[in-house]
PDB file of C-alpha atoms in Angstrom:
ATOM      1  CA  MET A  28     121.284 125.548 101.067  1.00  0.00           C
ATOM      2  CA  THR A  29     118.624 127.809 100.783  1.00  0.00           C
ATOM      3  CA  HIS A  30     117.285 128.832 103.898  1.00  0.00           C
ATOM      4  CA  SER A  31     114.085 127.403 105.094  1.00  0.00           C
ATOM      5  CA  THR A  32     110.811 129.708 104.789  1.00  0.00           C
ATOM      6  CA  PRO A  33     107.829 129.888 107.570  1.00  0.00           C
ATOM      7  CA  ASP A  34     105.956 128.122 104.785  1.00  0.00           C
ATOM      8  CA  ASP A  35     108.385 125.152 105.002  1.00  0.00           C
ATOM      9  CA  PHE A  36     108.269 125.118 108.731  1.00  0.00           C
ATOM     10  CA  GLU A  37     104.551 125.431 108.746  1.00  0.00           C
ATOM     11  CA  ARG A  38     104.503 122.160 106.608  1.00  0.00           C
ATOM     12  CA  PHE A  39     106.690 120.485 108.666  1.00  0.00           C
ATOM     13  CA  ASP A  40     104.788 121.134 111.734  1.00  0.00           C
ATOM     14  CA  SER A  41     102.005 119.276 109.912  1.00  0.00           C
ATOM     15  CA  VAL A  42     103.455 116.110 109.958  1.00  0.00           C
ATOM     16  CA  PRO A  43     101.322 113.757 111.735  1.00  0.00           C
ATOM     17  CA  CYS A  44     102.071 111.358 114.707  1.00  0.00           C
ATOM     18  CA  ASN A  45     103.053 107.912 114.288  1.00  0.00           C
ATOM     19  CA  THR A  46     104.809 108.909 111.196  1.00  0.00           C
ATOM     20  CA  GLU A  47     107.920 106.506 110.516  1.00  0.00           C
ATOM     21  CA  VAL A  48     111.281 108.430 111.358  1.00  0.00           C
ATOM     22  CA  TYR A  49     114.706 107.598 110.223  1.00  0.00           C
ATOM     23  CA  LEU A  50     117.267 108.554 112.973  1.00  0.00           C
ATOM     24  CA  GLN A  51     120.950 108.869 112.605  1.00  0.00           C
ATOM     25  CA  LEU A  52     123.030 109.132 115.645  1.00  0.00           C
ATOM     26  CA  LEU A  53     126.623 111.054 115.116  1.00  0.00           C
ATOM     27  CA  THR A  54     129.273 109.490 116.586  1.00  0.00           C
ATOM     28  CA  PRO A  55     133.008 109.812 116.416  1.00  0.00           C
ATOM     29  CA  THR A  56     133.410 106.595 114.720  1.00  0.00           C
ATOM     30  CA  GLN A  57     130.389 105.941 112.435  1.00  0.00           C
ATOM     31  CA  PRO A  58     126.928 106.885 112.617  1.00  0.00           C
ATOM     32  CA  ILE A  59     124.372 104.690 113.924  1.00  0.00           C
ATOM     33  CA  ARG A  60     121.030 104.509 111.969  1.00  0.00           C
ATOM     34  CA  LEU A  61     117.626 103.532 113.701  1.00  0.00           C
ATOM     35  CA  ARG A  62     113.901 103.558 112.838  1.00  0.00           C
ATOM     36  CA  THR A  63     111.513 105.199 115.212  1.00  0.00           C
ATOM     37  CA  ARG A  64     107.758 107.031 114.967  1.00  0.00           C
ATOM     38  CA  LEU A  65     106.978 110.666 116.075  1.00  0.00           C
ATOM     39  CA  ILE A  66     105.485 111.320 118.672  1.00  0.00           C
ATOM     40  CA  GLY A  67     104.621 114.929 117.991  1.00  0.00           C
ATOM     41  CA  ILE A  68     106.018 118.318 117.055  1.00  0.00           C
ATOM     42  CA  HIS A  69     105.986 121.301 119.587  1.00  0.00           C
ATOM     43  CA  SER A  70     106.296 123.824 116.880  1.00  0.00           C
ATOM     44  CA  ARG A  71     109.504 126.202 117.203  1.00  0.00           C
ATOM     45  CA  ARG A  72     110.242 124.219 120.575  1.00  0.00           C
ATOM     46  CA  ALA A  73     110.846 120.508 120.366  1.00  0.00           C
ATOM     47  CA  VAL A  74     110.395 117.184 118.407  1.00  0.00           C
ATOM     48  CA  LEU A  75     109.498 114.199 120.045  1.00  0.00           C
ATOM     49  CA  LEU A  76     110.345 110.546 119.222  1.00  0.00           C
ATOM     50  CA  GLU A  77     109.503 107.388 120.493  1.00  0.00           C
ATOM     51  CA  PHE A  78     112.607 105.379 122.209  1.00  0.00           C
ATOM     52  CA  GLY A  79     112.572 101.980 120.600  1.00  0.00           C
ATOM     53  CA  SER A  80     112.859  98.672 121.931  1.00  0.00           C
ATOM     54  CA  ASP A  81     114.171  96.445 118.887  1.00  0.00           C
ATOM     55  CA  ARG A  82     117.702  94.801 118.782  1.00  0.00           C
ATOM     56  CA  HIS A  83     119.146  97.847 117.129  1.00  0.00           C
ATOM     57  CA  TRP A  84     117.951 100.236 119.624  1.00  0.00           C
ATOM     58  CA  LEU A  85     119.197  98.017 122.658  1.00  0.00           C
ATOM     59  CA  ALA A  86     122.807  98.210 120.704  1.00  0.00           C
ATOM     60  CA  ALA A  87     122.623 101.795 120.348  1.00  0.00           C
ATOM     61  CA  LYS A  88     121.365 102.845 123.910  1.00  0.00           C
ATOM     62  CA  PRO A  89     125.086 103.491 124.966  1.00  0.00           C
ATOM     63  CA  TYR A  90     125.204 106.308 122.445  1.00  0.00           C
ATOM     64  CA  ILE A  91     121.462 107.502 122.956  1.00  0.00           C
ATOM     65  CA  LYS A  92     122.462 110.513 125.438  1.00  0.00           C
ATOM     66  CA  GLU A  93     121.622 114.343 125.830  1.00  0.00           C
ATOM     67  CA  ASP A  94     123.619 116.933 123.651  1.00  0.00           C
ATOM     68  CA  ARG A  95     124.241 113.959 120.972  1.00  0.00           C
ATOM     69  CA  GLY A  96     124.000 115.160 117.407  1.00  0.00           C
ATOM     70  CA  VAL A  97     121.172 113.787 114.919  1.00  0.00           C
ATOM     71  CA  ILE A  98     120.330 113.656 111.658  1.00  0.00           C
ATOM     72  CA  VAL A  99     116.319 113.148 111.185  1.00  0.00           C
ATOM     73  CA  ARG A 100     114.760 112.063 108.086  1.00  0.00           C
ATOM     74  CA  LEU A 101     111.088 111.512 107.361  1.00  0.00           C
ATOM     75  CA  LEU A 102     107.974 111.630 104.940  1.00  0.00           C
ATOM     76  CA  ASN A 103     104.590 113.196 105.487  1.00  0.00           C
ATOM     77  CA  SER A 104     102.609 110.714 103.733  1.00  0.00           C
ATOM     78  CA  ASP A 105      99.320 112.439 104.175  1.00  0.00           C
ATOM     79  CA  ASP A 106     100.953 115.524 102.661  1.00  0.00           C
ATOM     80  CA  PRO A 107      99.470 115.643  98.767  1.00  0.00           C
ATOM     81  CA  SER A 108     103.128 116.724  97.551  1.00  0.00           C
ATOM     82  CA  GLY A 109     104.638 113.926  99.858  1.00  0.00           C
ATOM     83  CA  HIS A 110     107.407 115.906 101.325  1.00  0.00           C
ATOM     84  CA  VAL A 111     110.237 114.199 102.558  1.00  0.00           C
ATOM     85  CA  PHE A 112     112.084 116.209 105.322  1.00  0.00           C
ATOM     86  CA  ALA A 113     115.577 115.752 106.652  1.00  0.00           C
ATOM     87  CA  PHE A 114     117.496 118.072 109.399  1.00  0.00           C
ATOM     88  CA  ARG A 115     120.263 118.188 111.854  1.00  0.00           C
ATOM     89  CA  SER A 116     119.155 118.549 115.319  1.00  0.00           C
ATOM     90  CA  THR A 117     120.550 117.603 118.834  1.00  0.00           C
ATOM     91  CA  ILE A 118     119.008 115.285 121.561  1.00  0.00           C
ATOM     92  CA  SER A 119     117.840 117.922 124.538  1.00  0.00           C
ATOM     93  CA  ARG A 120     116.330 115.436 126.738  1.00  0.00           C
ATOM     94  CA  ILE A 121     115.515 111.719 127.223  1.00  0.00           C
ATOM     95  CA  MET A 122     112.038 111.376 129.085  1.00  0.00           C
ATOM     96  CA  SER A 123     110.987 108.039 130.987  1.00  0.00           C
ATOM     97  CA  ALA A 124     107.600 107.988 132.337  1.00  0.00           C
ATOM     98  CA  MET A 125     104.829 105.811 131.451  1.00  0.00           C
ATOM     99  CA  TYR A 126     106.626 105.589 127.840  1.00  0.00           C
ATOM    100  CA  GLN A 127     110.395 106.491 126.669  1.00  0.00           C
ATOM    101  CA  TRP A 128     110.838 109.541 124.760  1.00  0.00           C
ATOM    102  CA  ILE A 129     113.485 110.881 123.035  1.00  0.00           C
ATOM    103  CA  VAL A 130     113.218 115.063 122.835  1.00  0.00           C
ATOM    104  CA  LEU A 131     114.979 116.867 119.905  1.00  0.00           C
ATOM    105  CA  GLU A 132     115.819 120.477 119.799  1.00  0.00           C
ATOM    106  CA  TYR A 133     113.322 122.041 117.040  1.00  0.00           C
ATOM    107  CA  PRO A 134     115.105 122.367 113.550  1.00  0.00           C
ATOM    108  CA  ARG A 135     116.697 125.644 112.671  1.00  0.00           C
ATOM    109  CA  ASP A 136     116.676 124.734 108.967  1.00  0.00           C
ATOM    110  CA  LEU A 137     115.419 121.964 106.878  1.00  0.00           C
ATOM    111  CA  GLU A 138     116.165 120.250 103.347  1.00  0.00           C
ATOM    112  CA  GLN A 139     113.131 118.842 101.609  1.00  0.00           C
ATOM    113  CA  LEU A 140     111.918 116.930  98.489  1.00  0.00           C
ATOM    114  CA  ALA A 141     108.365 116.539  97.004  1.00  0.00           C
ATOM    115  CA  LEU A 142     108.113 113.299  96.155  1.00  0.00           C
ATOM    116  CA  ARG A 143     105.016 113.210  94.560  1.00  0.00           C
ATOM    117  CA  GLN A 144     106.342 116.313  91.847  1.00  0.00           C
ATOM    118  CA  HIS A 145     107.213 115.052  88.516  1.00  0.00           C
ATOM    119  CA  SER A 146     110.579 116.470  88.896  1.00  0.00           C
ATOM    120  CA  ARG A 147     113.588 114.551  88.767  1.00  0.00           C
ATOM    121  CA  LEU A 148     115.255 114.139  92.251  1.00  0.00           C
ATOM    122  CA  GLN A 149     118.944 113.464  92.245  1.00  0.00           C
ATOM    123  CA  VAL A 150     119.786 110.257  94.273  1.00  0.00           C
ATOM    124  CA  ASN A 151     122.539 107.404  94.563  1.00  0.00           C
ATOM    125  CA  VAL A 152     121.325 104.215  95.503  1.00  0.00           C
ATOM    126  CA  PRO A 153     123.653 101.160  94.505  1.00  0.00           C
ATOM    127  CA  ALA A 154     121.311  98.717  92.532  1.00  0.00           C
ATOM    128  CA  GLN A 155     120.886  95.932  89.961  1.00  0.00           C
ATOM    129  CA  LEU A 156     119.193  96.157  86.720  1.00  0.00           C
ATOM    130  CA  GLN A 157     118.227  92.621  85.522  1.00  0.00           C
ATOM    131  CA  ALA A 158     116.724  91.091  82.328  1.00  0.00           C
ATOM    132  CA  ASN A 159     113.537  89.737  82.736  1.00  0.00           C
ATOM    133  CA  ASP A 160     114.018  86.893  79.488  1.00  0.00           C
ATOM    134  CA  SER A 161     115.909  83.922  79.722  1.00  0.00           C
ATOM    135  CA  THR A 162     119.174  85.475  79.425  1.00  0.00           C
ATOM    136  CA  HIS A 163     118.927  87.335  83.014  1.00  0.00           C
ATOM    137  CA  LYS A 164     121.824  89.579  82.278  1.00  0.00           C
ATOM    138  CA  VAL A 165     122.774  91.684  85.122  1.00  0.00           C
ATOM    139  CA  SER A 166     124.159  95.179  85.416  1.00  0.00           C
ATOM    140  CA  ASP A 167     125.720  96.559  88.631  1.00  0.00           C
ATOM    141  CA  GLY A 168     125.057 100.167  88.855  1.00  0.00           C
ATOM    142  CA  HIS A 169     123.243 103.024  90.930  1.00  0.00           C
ATOM    143  CA  ILE A 170     119.791 104.476  90.626  1.00  0.00           C
ATOM    144  CA  CYS A 171     120.695 108.051  89.750  1.00  0.00           C
ATOM    145  CA  ASP A 172     117.503 109.667  89.627  1.00  0.00           C
ATOM    146  CA  ILE A 173     113.999 109.154  90.339  1.00  0.00           C
ATOM    147  CA  SER A 174     110.342 110.674  90.208  1.00  0.00           C
ATOM    148  CA  ILE A 175     106.693 109.263  89.825  1.00  0.00           C
ATOM    149  CA  GLY A 176     106.951 109.457  86.098  1.00  0.00           C
ATOM    150  CA  GLY A 177     110.319 107.400  85.806  1.00  0.00           C
ATOM    151  CA  GLY A 178     114.029 107.420  86.711  1.00  0.00           C
ATOM    152  CA  ALA A 179     117.381 106.841  85.486  1.00  0.00           C
ATOM    153  CA  PHE A 180     119.886 104.156  86.275  1.00  0.00           C
ATOM    154  CA  ILE A 181     123.673 104.271  85.291  1.00  0.00           C
ATOM    155  CA  GLY A 182     125.428 100.876  85.336  1.00  0.00           C
ATOM    156  CA  LYS A 183     127.435  98.374  83.042  1.00  0.00           C
ATOM    157  CA  ASP A 184     126.633  98.088  79.537  1.00  0.00           C
ATOM    158  CA  LEU A 185     124.177  95.146  79.005  1.00  0.00           C
ATOM    159  CA  GLY A 186     125.888  94.883  75.359  1.00  0.00           C
ATOM    160  CA  GLU A 187     122.298  94.944  73.604  1.00  0.00           C
ATOM    161  CA  ASP A 188     119.455  96.952  72.710  1.00  0.00           C
ATOM    162  CA  CYS A 189     117.542  97.291  75.480  1.00  0.00           C
ATOM    163  CA  VAL A 190     114.583 100.062  74.443  1.00  0.00           C
ATOM    164  CA  ASP A 191     111.381  98.873  75.576  1.00  0.00           C
ATOM    165  CA  LYS A 192     112.284  95.588  77.402  1.00  0.00           C
ATOM    166  CA  HIS A 193     111.181  94.639  80.671  1.00  0.00           C
ATOM    167  CA  TYR A 194     113.863  94.337  83.311  1.00  0.00           C
ATOM    168  CA  SER A 195     113.677  94.109  87.329  1.00  0.00           C
ATOM    169  CA  LEU A 196     115.606  97.073  89.486  1.00  0.00           C
ATOM    170  CA  LYS A 197     116.798  95.868  92.762  1.00  0.00           C
ATOM    171  CA  PHE A 198     118.398  97.459  95.503  1.00  0.00           C
ATOM    172  CA  THR A 199     118.764  96.485  99.130  1.00  0.00           C
ATOM    173  CA  ASP A 200     117.981  98.435 102.513  1.00  0.00           C
ATOM    174  CA  ASP A 201     121.178  99.433 103.934  1.00  0.00           C
ATOM    175  CA  ARG A 202     120.065  98.766 107.490  1.00  0.00           C
ATOM    176  CA  ASP A 203     117.777  95.671 107.712  1.00  0.00           C
ATOM    177  CA  GLY A 204     119.152  94.017 104.338  1.00  0.00           C
ATOM    178  CA  ARG A 205     115.416  93.681 102.997  1.00  0.00           C
ATOM    179  CA  SER A 206     115.292  93.722  99.011  1.00  0.00           C
ATOM    180  CA  THR A 207     112.945  95.992  97.122  1.00  0.00           C
ATOM    181  CA  VAL A 208     112.310  94.945  93.466  1.00  0.00           C
ATOM    182  CA  LEU A 209     110.815  97.743  90.787  1.00  0.00           C
ATOM    183  CA  PRO A 210     109.543  96.605  87.767  1.00  0.00           C
ATOM    184  CA  VAL A 211     110.761  98.712  84.862  1.00  0.00           C
ATOM    185  CA  THR A 212     110.798  99.237  81.233  1.00  0.00           C
ATOM    186  CA  ILE A 213     114.128 100.617  79.508  1.00  0.00           C
ATOM    187  CA  LYS A 214     112.746 103.711  77.449  1.00  0.00           C
ATOM    188  CA  ASN A 215     116.274 104.975  76.277  1.00  0.00           C
ATOM    189  CA  GLN A 216     119.764 103.991  76.945  1.00  0.00           C
ATOM    190  CA  GLN A 217     122.862 106.195  76.315  1.00  0.00           C
ATOM    191  CA  PHE A 218     126.524 105.000  76.326  1.00  0.00           C
ATOM    192  CA  ILE A 219     128.153 107.376  78.282  1.00  0.00           C
ATOM    193  CA  ASP A 220     131.585 106.053  79.606  1.00  0.00           C
ATOM    194  CA  ALA A 221     133.902 103.830  77.457  1.00  0.00           C
ATOM    195  CA  GLU A 222     136.560 103.354  79.821  1.00  0.00           C
ATOM    196  CA  ASN A 223     134.276 102.174  82.813  1.00  0.00           C
ATOM    197  CA  ASN A 224     131.795 100.416  80.012  1.00  0.00           C
ATOM    198  CA  LEU A 225     128.961 102.297  81.711  1.00  0.00           C
ATOM    199  CA  THR A 226     125.416 103.190  80.155  1.00  0.00           C
ATOM    200  CA  HIS A 227     122.768 105.350  81.456  1.00  0.00           C
ATOM    201  CA  TYR A 228     119.496 103.804  81.246  1.00  0.00           C
ATOM    202  CA  GLY A 229     116.273 105.888  81.258  1.00  0.00           C
ATOM    203  CA  LEU A 230     113.371 104.125  83.080  1.00  0.00           C
ATOM    204  CA  VAL A 231     109.468 104.134  83.593  1.00  0.00           C
ATOM    205  CA  LEU A 232     107.958 101.976  86.433  1.00  0.00           C
ATOM    206  CA  ASN A 233     105.413  99.244  85.540  1.00  0.00           C
ATOM    207  CA  CYS A 234     102.930  99.577  88.265  1.00  0.00           C
ATOM    208  CA  SER A 235     100.029 101.287  89.420  1.00  0.00           C
ATOM    209  CA  GLN A 236     100.426 105.037  90.745  1.00  0.00           C
ATOM    210  CA  GLN A 237      99.806 103.653  94.311  1.00  0.00           C
ATOM    211  CA  GLU A 238     102.618 101.188  93.888  1.00  0.00           C
ATOM    212  CA  THR A 239     104.714 103.476  92.286  1.00  0.00           C
ATOM    213  CA  GLU A 240     104.498 106.247  95.129  1.00  0.00           C
ATOM    214  CA  ALA A 241     105.475 103.649  97.599  1.00  0.00           C
ATOM    215  CA  LEU A 242     108.330 102.230  95.503  1.00  0.00           C
ATOM    216  CA  VAL A 243     109.660 106.061  94.948  1.00  0.00           C
ATOM    217  CA  GLN A 244     109.368 106.444  98.675  1.00  0.00           C
ATOM    218  CA  ARG A 245     111.844 103.554  99.420  1.00  0.00           C
ATOM    219  CA  VAL A 246     114.452 104.558  96.929  1.00  0.00           C
ATOM    220  CA  ILE A 247     114.535 108.200  98.224  1.00  0.00           C
ATOM    221  CA  LEU A 248     114.511 107.306 101.987  1.00  0.00           C
ATOM    222  CA  ARG A 249     117.148 104.477 100.926  1.00  0.00           C
ATOM    223  CA  HIS A 250     119.376 107.074  99.528  1.00  0.00           C
ATOM    224  CA  LEU A 251     118.299 109.649 102.766  1.00  0.00           C
ATOM    225  CA  ILE A 252     119.293 106.678 105.295  1.00  0.00           C
ATOM    226  CA  GLN A 253     123.114 106.260 103.810  1.00  0.00           C
ATOM    227  CA  GLU A 254     124.029 109.775 103.745  1.00  0.00           C
ATOM    228  CA  LEU A 255     127.081 110.554 106.133  1.00  0.00           C
ATOM    229  CA  PRO A 256     127.420 113.742 107.763  1.00  0.00           C
ATOM    230  CA  GLY A 257     129.500 116.502 105.612  1.00  0.00           C
ATOM    231  CA  LYS A 258     127.882 115.918 102.285  1.00  0.00           C
ATOM    232  CA  GLN A 259     126.529 118.377 100.384  1.00  0.00           C
ATOM    233  CA  PRO A 260     122.815 119.115 100.614  1.00  0.00           C
ATOM    234  CA  LEU A 261     120.373 116.407  98.796  1.00  0.00           C
ATOM    235  CA  SER A 262     119.806 118.958  95.846  1.00  0.00           C
ATOM    236  CA  GLU A 263     123.309 119.368  95.092  1.00  0.00           C
ATOM    237  CA  GLU A 264     124.407 115.917  95.109  1.00  0.00           C
ATOM    238  CA  THR A 265     125.492 114.370  91.941  1.00  0.00           C
ATOM    239  CA  LYS A 266     127.462 111.496  90.951  1.00  0.00           C
ATOM    240  CA  ALA A 267     130.075 111.280  88.024  1.00  0.00           C
ATOM    241  CA  GLY A 268     128.278 110.375  84.775  1.00  0.00           C
ATOM    242  CA  GLU A 269     125.134 112.224  85.810  1.00  0.00           C
ATOM    243  CA  ASP A 270     125.851 115.355  84.176  1.00  0.00           C
ATOM    244  CA  LYS A 271     126.537 114.069  80.739  1.00  0.00           C
ATOM    245  CA  GLY A 272     123.193 115.279  79.327  1.00  0.00           C
ATOM    246  CA  ALA A 273     121.429 111.707  79.161  1.00  0.00           C
ATOM    247  CA  PRO A 274     117.840 112.014  79.236  1.00  0.00           C
ATOM    248  CA  ALA A 275     115.454 110.340  81.960  1.00  0.00           C
ATOM    249  CA  ALA A 276     112.615 108.214  80.393  1.00  0.00           C
ATOM    250  CA  ASP A 277     109.821 110.941  81.687  1.00  0.00           C
ATOM    251  CA  GLN A 278     111.472 113.650  79.888  1.00  0.00           C
TER     252      GLN A 278
END
């Protein structure tokens, strides 16, 4: 992974207070995933998060302690490029005065993606592609890349010419079980794996720019929150079948 530059940290320091944060506690058995909000960033010194109070936080409280390793992911929605940041850190202190805060060590390195750039961002989000016509045909698979201009889905072949037809792309939040539906049109399809009956579908989203940004953000955050320690950096992650040369709809 490329080491972060001073500009990267300056961009990170500008993330506004109250930004939603995805916090992952690293435990010996399995990671614990929580949501909270950013209290503030003290440049080169510390990152402050709110200590949550919902049932997920209550269940995780025995594991929230000093020196606990964590992975943090957040989106700077005020940034014109919509940067998504991810970094590893350690809980350095838990503060309990008028409010409860978690103090994290300032990151030594950052992973980041620019949400609003039109470049394809590789992701791996389990999803379903369902026809909007009377057949309601369903393909189980995963979203393999996404951008504001479109995306791609690899799944079971639907057994028909799908180009220019309307579908619903559905995925479920890994933590709260909430479903998200993306209205899409298939712009190209390519059969890529006869043994497993897999087809690559290039997609465009059928919604406004603002709605598209919100939906793409959910896809990226869904991808980020499911990552486990030890996986490759975001920019290097691939899935079998994604390197077979099939185009996305926005290329």
